[in-house]
């Protein structure tokens, strides 16, 4: 699976050659009218450990991605990959799982936002 296999509901928001890549879910829905843009599900692919200063990230060959439902709500694990291609492939696979409703994002919340989560359920076809 590669970026060419990204589900139609996901877009490449930003991609640096051989560097960081940001994938965004349904920007047409997270447009300030229906839902706030900061709540747009987003996958961030970076070199080096996330949450480290940029100069320290490049000191490693490891690649990571983080999946955010909104700024303070992220997938509870941060996979580590030996190459950008491997990390991008895994991120696209997760985007595909999310798109098919196979990701249990409700469990990521301590204080659920029901209207938002109900809309994600509708968009992804997820049933409980």
Short mmCIF file of N, CA and C in Angstrom, two decimals:
data_model
loop_
_atom_site.label_atom_id
_atom_site.label_comp_id
_atom_site.label_asym_id
_atom_site.label_seq_id
_atom_site.Cartn_x
_atom_site.Cartn_y
_atom_site.Cartn_z
N UNK A 1 0.85 -1.18 0.00
CA UNK A 1 0.00 0.00 0.00
C UNK A 1 0.89 1.24 0.00
N UNK A 2 0.54 2.23 -0.80
CA UNK A 2 1.33 3.45 -0.88
C UNK A 2 0.38 4.65 -0.89
N UNK A 3 0.94 5.82 -0.99
CA UNK A 3 0.12 7.04 -0.95
C UNK A 3 -0.89 7.06 -2.10
N UNK A 4 -0.58 6.37 -3.18
CA UNK A 4 -1.52 6.26 -4.29
C UNK A 4 -2.77 5.48 -3.88
N UNK A 5 -2.67 4.67 -2.83
CA UNK A 5 -3.79 3.87 -2.33
C UNK A 5 -4.58 4.58 -1.25
N UNK A 6 -4.28 5.84 -1.01
CA UNK A 6 -5.00 6.60 0.02
C UNK A 6 -6.48 6.66 -0.34
N UNK A 7 -7.37 6.31 0.60
CA UNK A 7 -8.81 6.38 0.31
C UNK A 7 -9.21 7.79 -0.14
N UNK A 8 -10.24 7.87 -0.96
CA UNK A 8 -10.70 9.16 -1.49
C UNK A 8 -11.09 10.15 -0.41
N UNK A 9 -11.50 9.66 0.75
CA UNK A 9 -11.91 10.56 1.83
C UNK A 9 -10.72 11.25 2.50
N UNK A 10 -9.52 10.77 2.23
CA UNK A 10 -8.30 11.35 2.77
C UNK A 10 -7.58 12.14 1.68
N UNK A 11 -6.92 13.23 2.07
CA UNK A 11 -6.13 14.01 1.12
C UNK A 11 -4.72 14.21 1.68
N UNK A 12 -3.77 14.38 0.78
CA UNK A 12 -2.42 14.75 1.19
C UNK A 12 -2.47 16.25 1.42
N UNK A 13 -2.38 16.63 2.68
CA UNK A 13 -2.49 18.04 3.07
C UNK A 13 -1.17 18.76 2.81
N UNK A 14 -0.09 18.05 3.09
CA UNK A 14 1.24 18.61 2.88
C UNK A 14 2.22 17.44 2.77
N UNK A 15 3.16 17.56 1.85
CA UNK A 15 4.19 16.54 1.73
C UNK A 15 5.49 17.20 1.32
N UNK A 16 6.50 17.00 2.15
CA UNK A 16 7.83 17.50 1.85
C UNK A 16 8.61 16.37 1.19
N UNK A 17 9.38 16.67 0.15
CA UNK A 17 10.16 15.61 -0.50
C UNK A 17 11.05 14.90 0.52
N UNK A 18 10.87 13.60 0.64
CA UNK A 18 11.64 12.78 1.58
C UNK A 18 11.52 13.25 3.02
N UNK A 19 10.42 13.91 3.34
CA UNK A 19 10.26 14.42 4.70
C UNK A 19 8.85 14.25 5.22
N UNK A 20 8.48 15.16 6.05
CA UNK A 20 7.19 15.13 6.74
C UNK A 20 6.04 15.04 5.73
N UNK A 21 4.99 14.34 6.14
CA UNK A 21 3.78 14.21 5.32
C UNK A 21 2.58 14.33 6.25
N UNK A 22 1.59 15.08 5.82
CA UNK A 22 0.37 15.25 6.60
C UNK A 22 -0.81 14.79 5.75
N UNK A 23 -1.59 13.86 6.30
CA UNK A 23 -2.78 13.36 5.63
C UNK A 23 -3.99 13.83 6.42
N UNK A 24 -5.01 14.33 5.73
CA UNK A 24 -6.19 14.89 6.38
C UNK A 24 -7.46 14.19 5.90
N UNK A 25 -8.37 13.97 6.84
CA UNK A 25 -9.62 13.28 6.54
C UNK A 25 -10.76 14.27 6.31
N UNK A 26 -11.40 14.17 5.19
CA UNK A 26 -12.59 14.92 4.84
C UNK A 26 -12.55 16.41 5.17
N UNK A 27 -11.61 17.15 4.59
CA UNK A 27 -11.58 18.59 4.84
C UNK A 27 -12.87 19.30 4.42
N UNK A 28 -13.67 18.68 3.57
CA UNK A 28 -14.95 19.26 3.18
C UNK A 28 -15.94 19.29 4.35
N UNK A 29 -15.78 18.41 5.32
CA UNK A 29 -16.67 18.37 6.48
C UNK A 29 -16.15 19.25 7.61
N UNK A 30 -14.84 19.29 7.76
CA UNK A 30 -14.22 20.07 8.85
C UNK A 30 -13.85 21.44 8.32
N UNK A 31 -14.89 22.23 8.05
CA UNK A 31 -14.77 23.48 7.31
C UNK A 31 -15.23 24.71 8.08
N UNK A 32 -15.32 24.65 9.37
CA UNK A 32 -15.80 25.68 10.30
C UNK A 32 -17.32 25.79 10.35
N UNK A 33 -18.04 25.34 9.34
CA UNK A 33 -19.51 25.39 9.39
C UNK A 33 -20.06 24.13 10.06
N UNK A 34 -19.62 22.97 9.60
CA UNK A 34 -20.13 21.72 10.17
C UNK A 34 -19.35 21.33 11.43
N UNK A 35 -18.04 21.36 11.33
CA UNK A 35 -17.18 21.02 12.46
C UNK A 35 -15.94 21.90 12.39
N UNK A 36 -15.34 22.19 13.54
CA UNK A 36 -14.14 23.03 13.53
C UNK A 36 -12.97 22.33 12.84
N UNK A 37 -12.18 23.08 12.07
CA UNK A 37 -11.05 22.49 11.35
C UNK A 37 -10.05 21.78 12.26
N UNK A 38 -9.88 22.25 13.48
CA UNK A 38 -8.91 21.61 14.38
C UNK A 38 -9.36 20.21 14.79
N UNK A 39 -10.61 19.85 14.52
CA UNK A 39 -11.10 18.51 14.84
C UNK A 39 -10.98 17.55 13.65
N UNK A 40 -10.39 18.00 12.56
CA UNK A 40 -10.23 17.14 11.39
C UNK A 40 -9.25 16.01 11.70
N UNK A 41 -9.66 14.76 11.56
CA UNK A 41 -8.72 13.65 11.77
C UNK A 41 -7.51 13.82 10.85
N UNK A 42 -6.33 13.70 11.44
CA UNK A 42 -5.09 13.99 10.72
C UNK A 42 -4.01 13.00 11.11
N UNK A 43 -3.27 12.55 10.11
CA UNK A 43 -2.11 11.69 10.32
C UNK A 43 -0.86 12.50 10.00
N UNK A 44 0.05 12.58 10.97
CA UNK A 44 1.32 13.30 10.80
C UNK A 44 2.45 12.28 10.75
N UNK A 45 3.17 12.27 9.66
CA UNK A 45 4.33 11.40 9.49
C UNK A 45 5.59 12.25 9.64
N UNK A 46 6.48 11.86 10.55
CA UNK A 46 7.69 12.65 10.79
C UNK A 46 8.90 11.74 11.01
N UNK A 47 10.05 12.32 10.76
CA UNK A 47 11.29 11.62 11.08
C UNK A 47 11.68 11.97 12.50
N UNK A 48 12.05 10.96 13.26
CA UNK A 48 12.40 11.19 14.66
C UNK A 48 11.18 11.19 15.54
N UNK A 49 11.40 11.16 16.81
CA UNK A 49 10.32 11.07 17.77
C UNK A 49 9.46 12.32 17.75
N UNK A 50 8.14 12.14 17.62
CA UNK A 50 7.26 13.30 17.72
C UNK A 50 7.43 13.96 19.08
N UNK A 51 7.06 15.20 19.19
CA UNK A 51 7.15 15.98 20.42
C UNK A 51 8.58 16.31 20.81
N UNK A 52 9.49 16.22 19.87
CA UNK A 52 10.88 16.62 20.10
C UNK A 52 11.16 17.81 19.20
N UNK A 53 12.09 18.69 19.58
CA UNK A 53 12.44 19.80 18.72
C UNK A 53 12.92 19.30 17.35
N UNK A 54 12.62 20.02 16.26
CA UNK A 54 13.00 19.57 14.92
C UNK A 54 14.47 19.20 14.77
N UNK A 55 15.37 19.93 15.40
CA UNK A 55 16.80 19.62 15.27
C UNK A 55 17.14 18.27 15.90
N UNK A 56 16.39 17.84 16.90
CA UNK A 56 16.62 16.54 17.54
C UNK A 56 15.94 15.41 16.77
N UNK A 57 14.87 15.70 16.06
CA UNK A 57 14.17 14.67 15.30
C UNK A 57 15.05 14.11 14.20
N UNK A 58 15.78 14.94 13.52
CA UNK A 58 16.59 14.51 12.39
C UNK A 58 17.84 13.73 12.82
N UNK A 59 18.08 13.68 14.11
CA UNK A 59 19.27 12.96 14.61
C UNK A 59 19.07 11.45 14.57
N UNK A 60 17.90 10.99 14.17
CA UNK A 60 17.60 9.56 14.13
C UNK A 60 17.14 9.17 12.73
N UNK A 61 17.29 7.91 12.42
CA UNK A 61 16.79 7.40 11.15
C UNK A 61 15.37 6.87 11.26
N UNK A 62 14.82 6.86 12.45
CA UNK A 62 13.49 6.32 12.69
C UNK A 62 12.41 7.27 12.19
N UNK A 63 11.30 6.67 11.74
CA UNK A 63 10.14 7.42 11.28
C UNK A 63 8.93 7.03 12.13
N UNK A 64 8.06 7.98 12.37
CA UNK A 64 6.88 7.78 13.20
C UNK A 64 5.69 8.45 12.54
N UNK A 65 4.51 8.03 12.94
CA UNK A 65 3.33 8.82 12.61
C UNK A 65 2.44 8.89 13.82
N UNK A 66 1.68 9.96 13.88
CA UNK A 66 0.69 10.15 14.93
C UNK A 66 -0.64 10.42 14.27
N UNK A 67 -1.68 9.88 14.86
CA UNK A 67 -3.03 10.06 14.35
C UNK A 67 -3.81 10.89 15.37
N UNK A 68 -4.24 12.08 14.96
CA UNK A 68 -4.99 12.98 15.83
C UNK A 68 -6.44 13.08 15.37
N UNK A 69 -7.37 12.98 16.33
CA UNK A 69 -8.76 13.30 16.04
C UNK A 69 -9.00 14.79 16.25
N UNK A 70 -8.23 15.37 17.13
CA UNK A 70 -8.21 16.81 17.39
C UNK A 70 -6.92 17.06 18.18
N UNK A 71 -6.55 18.32 18.40
CA UNK A 71 -5.21 18.57 18.96
C UNK A 71 -4.83 17.80 20.22
N UNK A 72 -5.75 17.55 21.11
CA UNK A 72 -5.42 16.87 22.37
C UNK A 72 -5.83 15.41 22.40
N UNK A 73 -6.32 14.89 21.29
CA UNK A 73 -6.80 13.50 21.26
C UNK A 73 -6.08 12.77 20.13
N UNK A 74 -5.18 11.85 20.52
CA UNK A 74 -4.38 11.12 19.54
C UNK A 74 -4.43 9.63 19.81
N UNK A 75 -4.16 8.87 18.76
CA UNK A 75 -4.02 7.43 18.89
C UNK A 75 -3.02 7.15 20.00
N UNK A 76 -3.32 6.23 20.92
CA UNK A 76 -2.47 6.05 22.09
C UNK A 76 -1.11 5.40 21.85
N UNK A 77 -0.81 5.03 20.62
CA UNK A 77 0.52 4.44 20.37
C UNK A 77 1.21 5.20 19.24
N UNK A 78 2.50 5.20 19.25
CA UNK A 78 3.28 5.85 18.21
C UNK A 78 4.20 4.81 17.59
N UNK A 79 3.80 4.23 16.47
CA UNK A 79 4.66 3.21 15.83
C UNK A 79 6.00 3.80 15.40
N UNK A 80 7.02 2.95 15.33
CA UNK A 80 8.36 3.34 14.90
C UNK A 80 8.72 2.50 13.68
N UNK A 81 9.25 3.15 12.67
CA UNK A 81 9.61 2.48 11.43
C UNK A 81 11.03 2.85 11.02
N UNK A 82 11.67 1.95 10.31
CA UNK A 82 13.06 2.19 9.91
C UNK A 82 13.19 3.04 8.66
N UNK A 83 12.08 3.23 7.92
CA UNK A 83 12.15 4.07 6.72
C UNK A 83 10.87 4.88 6.57
N UNK A 84 10.96 5.94 5.82
CA UNK A 84 9.80 6.78 5.52
C UNK A 84 8.76 5.97 4.76
N UNK A 85 9.20 5.17 3.79
CA UNK A 85 8.26 4.38 3.00
C UNK A 85 7.44 3.43 3.87
N UNK A 86 8.10 2.76 4.83
CA UNK A 86 7.39 1.85 5.73
C UNK A 86 6.38 2.61 6.58
N UNK A 87 6.78 3.77 7.09
CA UNK A 87 5.88 4.57 7.93
C UNK A 87 4.70 5.08 7.11
N UNK A 88 4.96 5.52 5.89
CA UNK A 88 3.90 6.03 5.04
C UNK A 88 2.93 4.90 4.66
N UNK A 89 3.46 3.74 4.39
CA UNK A 89 2.61 2.59 4.07
C UNK A 89 1.70 2.26 5.25
N UNK A 90 2.24 2.27 6.46
CA UNK A 90 1.44 1.98 7.65
C UNK A 90 0.41 3.08 7.89
N UNK A 91 0.77 4.33 7.66
CA UNK A 91 -0.17 5.44 7.84
C UNK A 91 -1.32 5.33 6.85
N UNK A 92 -1.03 4.99 5.60
CA UNK A 92 -2.07 4.83 4.60
C UNK A 92 -2.97 3.64 4.95
N UNK A 93 -2.39 2.56 5.47
CA UNK A 93 -3.19 1.41 5.89
C UNK A 93 -4.13 1.80 7.04
N UNK A 94 -3.63 2.61 7.99
CA UNK A 94 -4.47 3.06 9.09
C UNK A 94 -5.57 4.00 8.58
N UNK A 95 -5.24 4.87 7.64
CA UNK A 95 -6.24 5.75 7.03
C UNK A 95 -7.34 4.92 6.38
N UNK A 96 -6.96 3.85 5.73
CA UNK A 96 -7.92 2.95 5.09
C UNK A 96 -8.80 2.27 6.13
N UNK A 97 -8.21 1.79 7.22
CA UNK A 97 -8.98 1.17 8.30
C UNK A 97 -9.97 2.17 8.89
N UNK A 98 -9.50 3.40 9.12
CA UNK A 98 -10.36 4.45 9.66
C UNK A 98 -11.53 4.70 8.71
N UNK A 99 -11.23 4.80 7.42
CA UNK A 99 -12.24 5.07 6.41
C UNK A 99 -13.31 3.98 6.37
N UNK A 100 -12.93 2.75 6.66
CA UNK A 100 -13.87 1.62 6.66
C UNK A 100 -14.58 1.45 8.01
N UNK A 101 -14.31 2.34 8.96
CA UNK A 101 -14.97 2.27 10.26
C UNK A 101 -14.39 1.23 11.19
N UNK A 102 -13.14 0.84 10.97
CA UNK A 102 -12.52 -0.22 11.76
C UNK A 102 -11.64 0.29 12.90
N UNK A 103 -11.61 1.59 13.12
CA UNK A 103 -10.78 2.17 14.19
C UNK A 103 -11.70 2.61 15.32
N UNK A 104 -11.40 2.15 16.53
CA UNK A 104 -12.21 2.48 17.71
C UNK A 104 -11.75 3.80 18.31
N UNK A 105 -12.06 4.89 17.62
CA UNK A 105 -11.62 6.21 18.08
C UNK A 105 -12.37 6.67 19.32
N UNK A 106 -13.54 6.16 19.58
CA UNK A 106 -14.29 6.57 20.77
C UNK A 106 -13.51 6.26 22.05
N UNK A 107 -12.73 5.20 22.03
CA UNK A 107 -11.97 4.82 23.23
C UNK A 107 -10.82 5.80 23.51
N UNK A 108 -10.50 6.69 22.59
CA UNK A 108 -9.42 7.65 22.79
C UNK A 108 -9.85 8.82 23.67
N UNK A 109 -11.13 8.98 23.87
CA UNK A 109 -11.66 10.13 24.59
C UNK A 109 -11.90 9.82 26.06
N UNK A 110 -11.49 10.75 26.92
CA UNK A 110 -11.86 10.68 28.32
C UNK A 110 -13.21 11.35 28.53
N UNK A 111 -13.45 12.42 27.79
CA UNK A 111 -14.73 13.13 27.82
C UNK A 111 -15.25 13.15 26.39
N UNK A 112 -16.13 12.22 26.05
CA UNK A 112 -16.61 12.12 24.66
C UNK A 112 -17.39 13.35 24.21
N UNK A 113 -17.25 13.66 22.95
CA UNK A 113 -18.02 14.72 22.30
C UNK A 113 -18.99 14.00 21.37
N UNK A 114 -20.16 13.70 21.87
CA UNK A 114 -21.08 12.79 21.19
C UNK A 114 -21.47 13.23 19.78
N UNK A 115 -21.80 14.51 19.56
CA UNK A 115 -22.22 14.95 18.22
C UNK A 115 -21.09 14.74 17.21
N UNK A 116 -19.89 15.08 17.62
CA UNK A 116 -18.71 14.90 16.75
C UNK A 116 -18.47 13.42 16.48
N UNK A 117 -18.48 12.60 17.50
CA UNK A 117 -18.23 11.17 17.32
C UNK A 117 -19.35 10.49 16.54
N UNK A 118 -20.59 10.94 16.73
CA UNK A 118 -21.69 10.40 15.93
C UNK A 118 -21.49 10.73 14.46
N UNK A 119 -21.01 11.93 14.15
CA UNK A 119 -20.76 12.30 12.75
C UNK A 119 -19.62 11.46 12.18
N UNK A 120 -18.56 11.23 12.95
CA UNK A 120 -17.48 10.36 12.48
C UNK A 120 -18.01 8.95 12.22
N UNK A 121 -18.87 8.46 13.11
CA UNK A 121 -19.48 7.15 12.89
C UNK A 121 -20.24 7.13 11.56
N UNK A 122 -20.98 8.18 11.31
CA UNK A 122 -21.74 8.27 10.05
C UNK A 122 -20.81 8.32 8.84
N UNK A 123 -19.78 9.14 8.90
CA UNK A 123 -18.85 9.28 7.78
C UNK A 123 -18.09 8.00 7.48
N UNK A 124 -17.72 7.27 8.52
CA UNK A 124 -16.91 6.07 8.34
C UNK A 124 -17.75 4.79 8.24
N UNK A 125 -19.06 4.91 8.45
CA UNK A 125 -19.90 3.73 8.41
C UNK A 125 -19.70 2.82 9.60
N UNK A 126 -19.13 3.38 10.67
CA UNK A 126 -18.82 2.60 11.86
C UNK A 126 -20.09 2.34 12.66
N UNK A 127 -20.26 1.11 13.10
CA UNK A 127 -21.36 0.77 14.00
C UNK A 127 -20.74 0.18 15.25
N UNK A 128 -21.38 0.43 16.37
CA UNK A 128 -20.84 -0.08 17.64
C UNK A 128 -21.22 -1.49 17.88
#
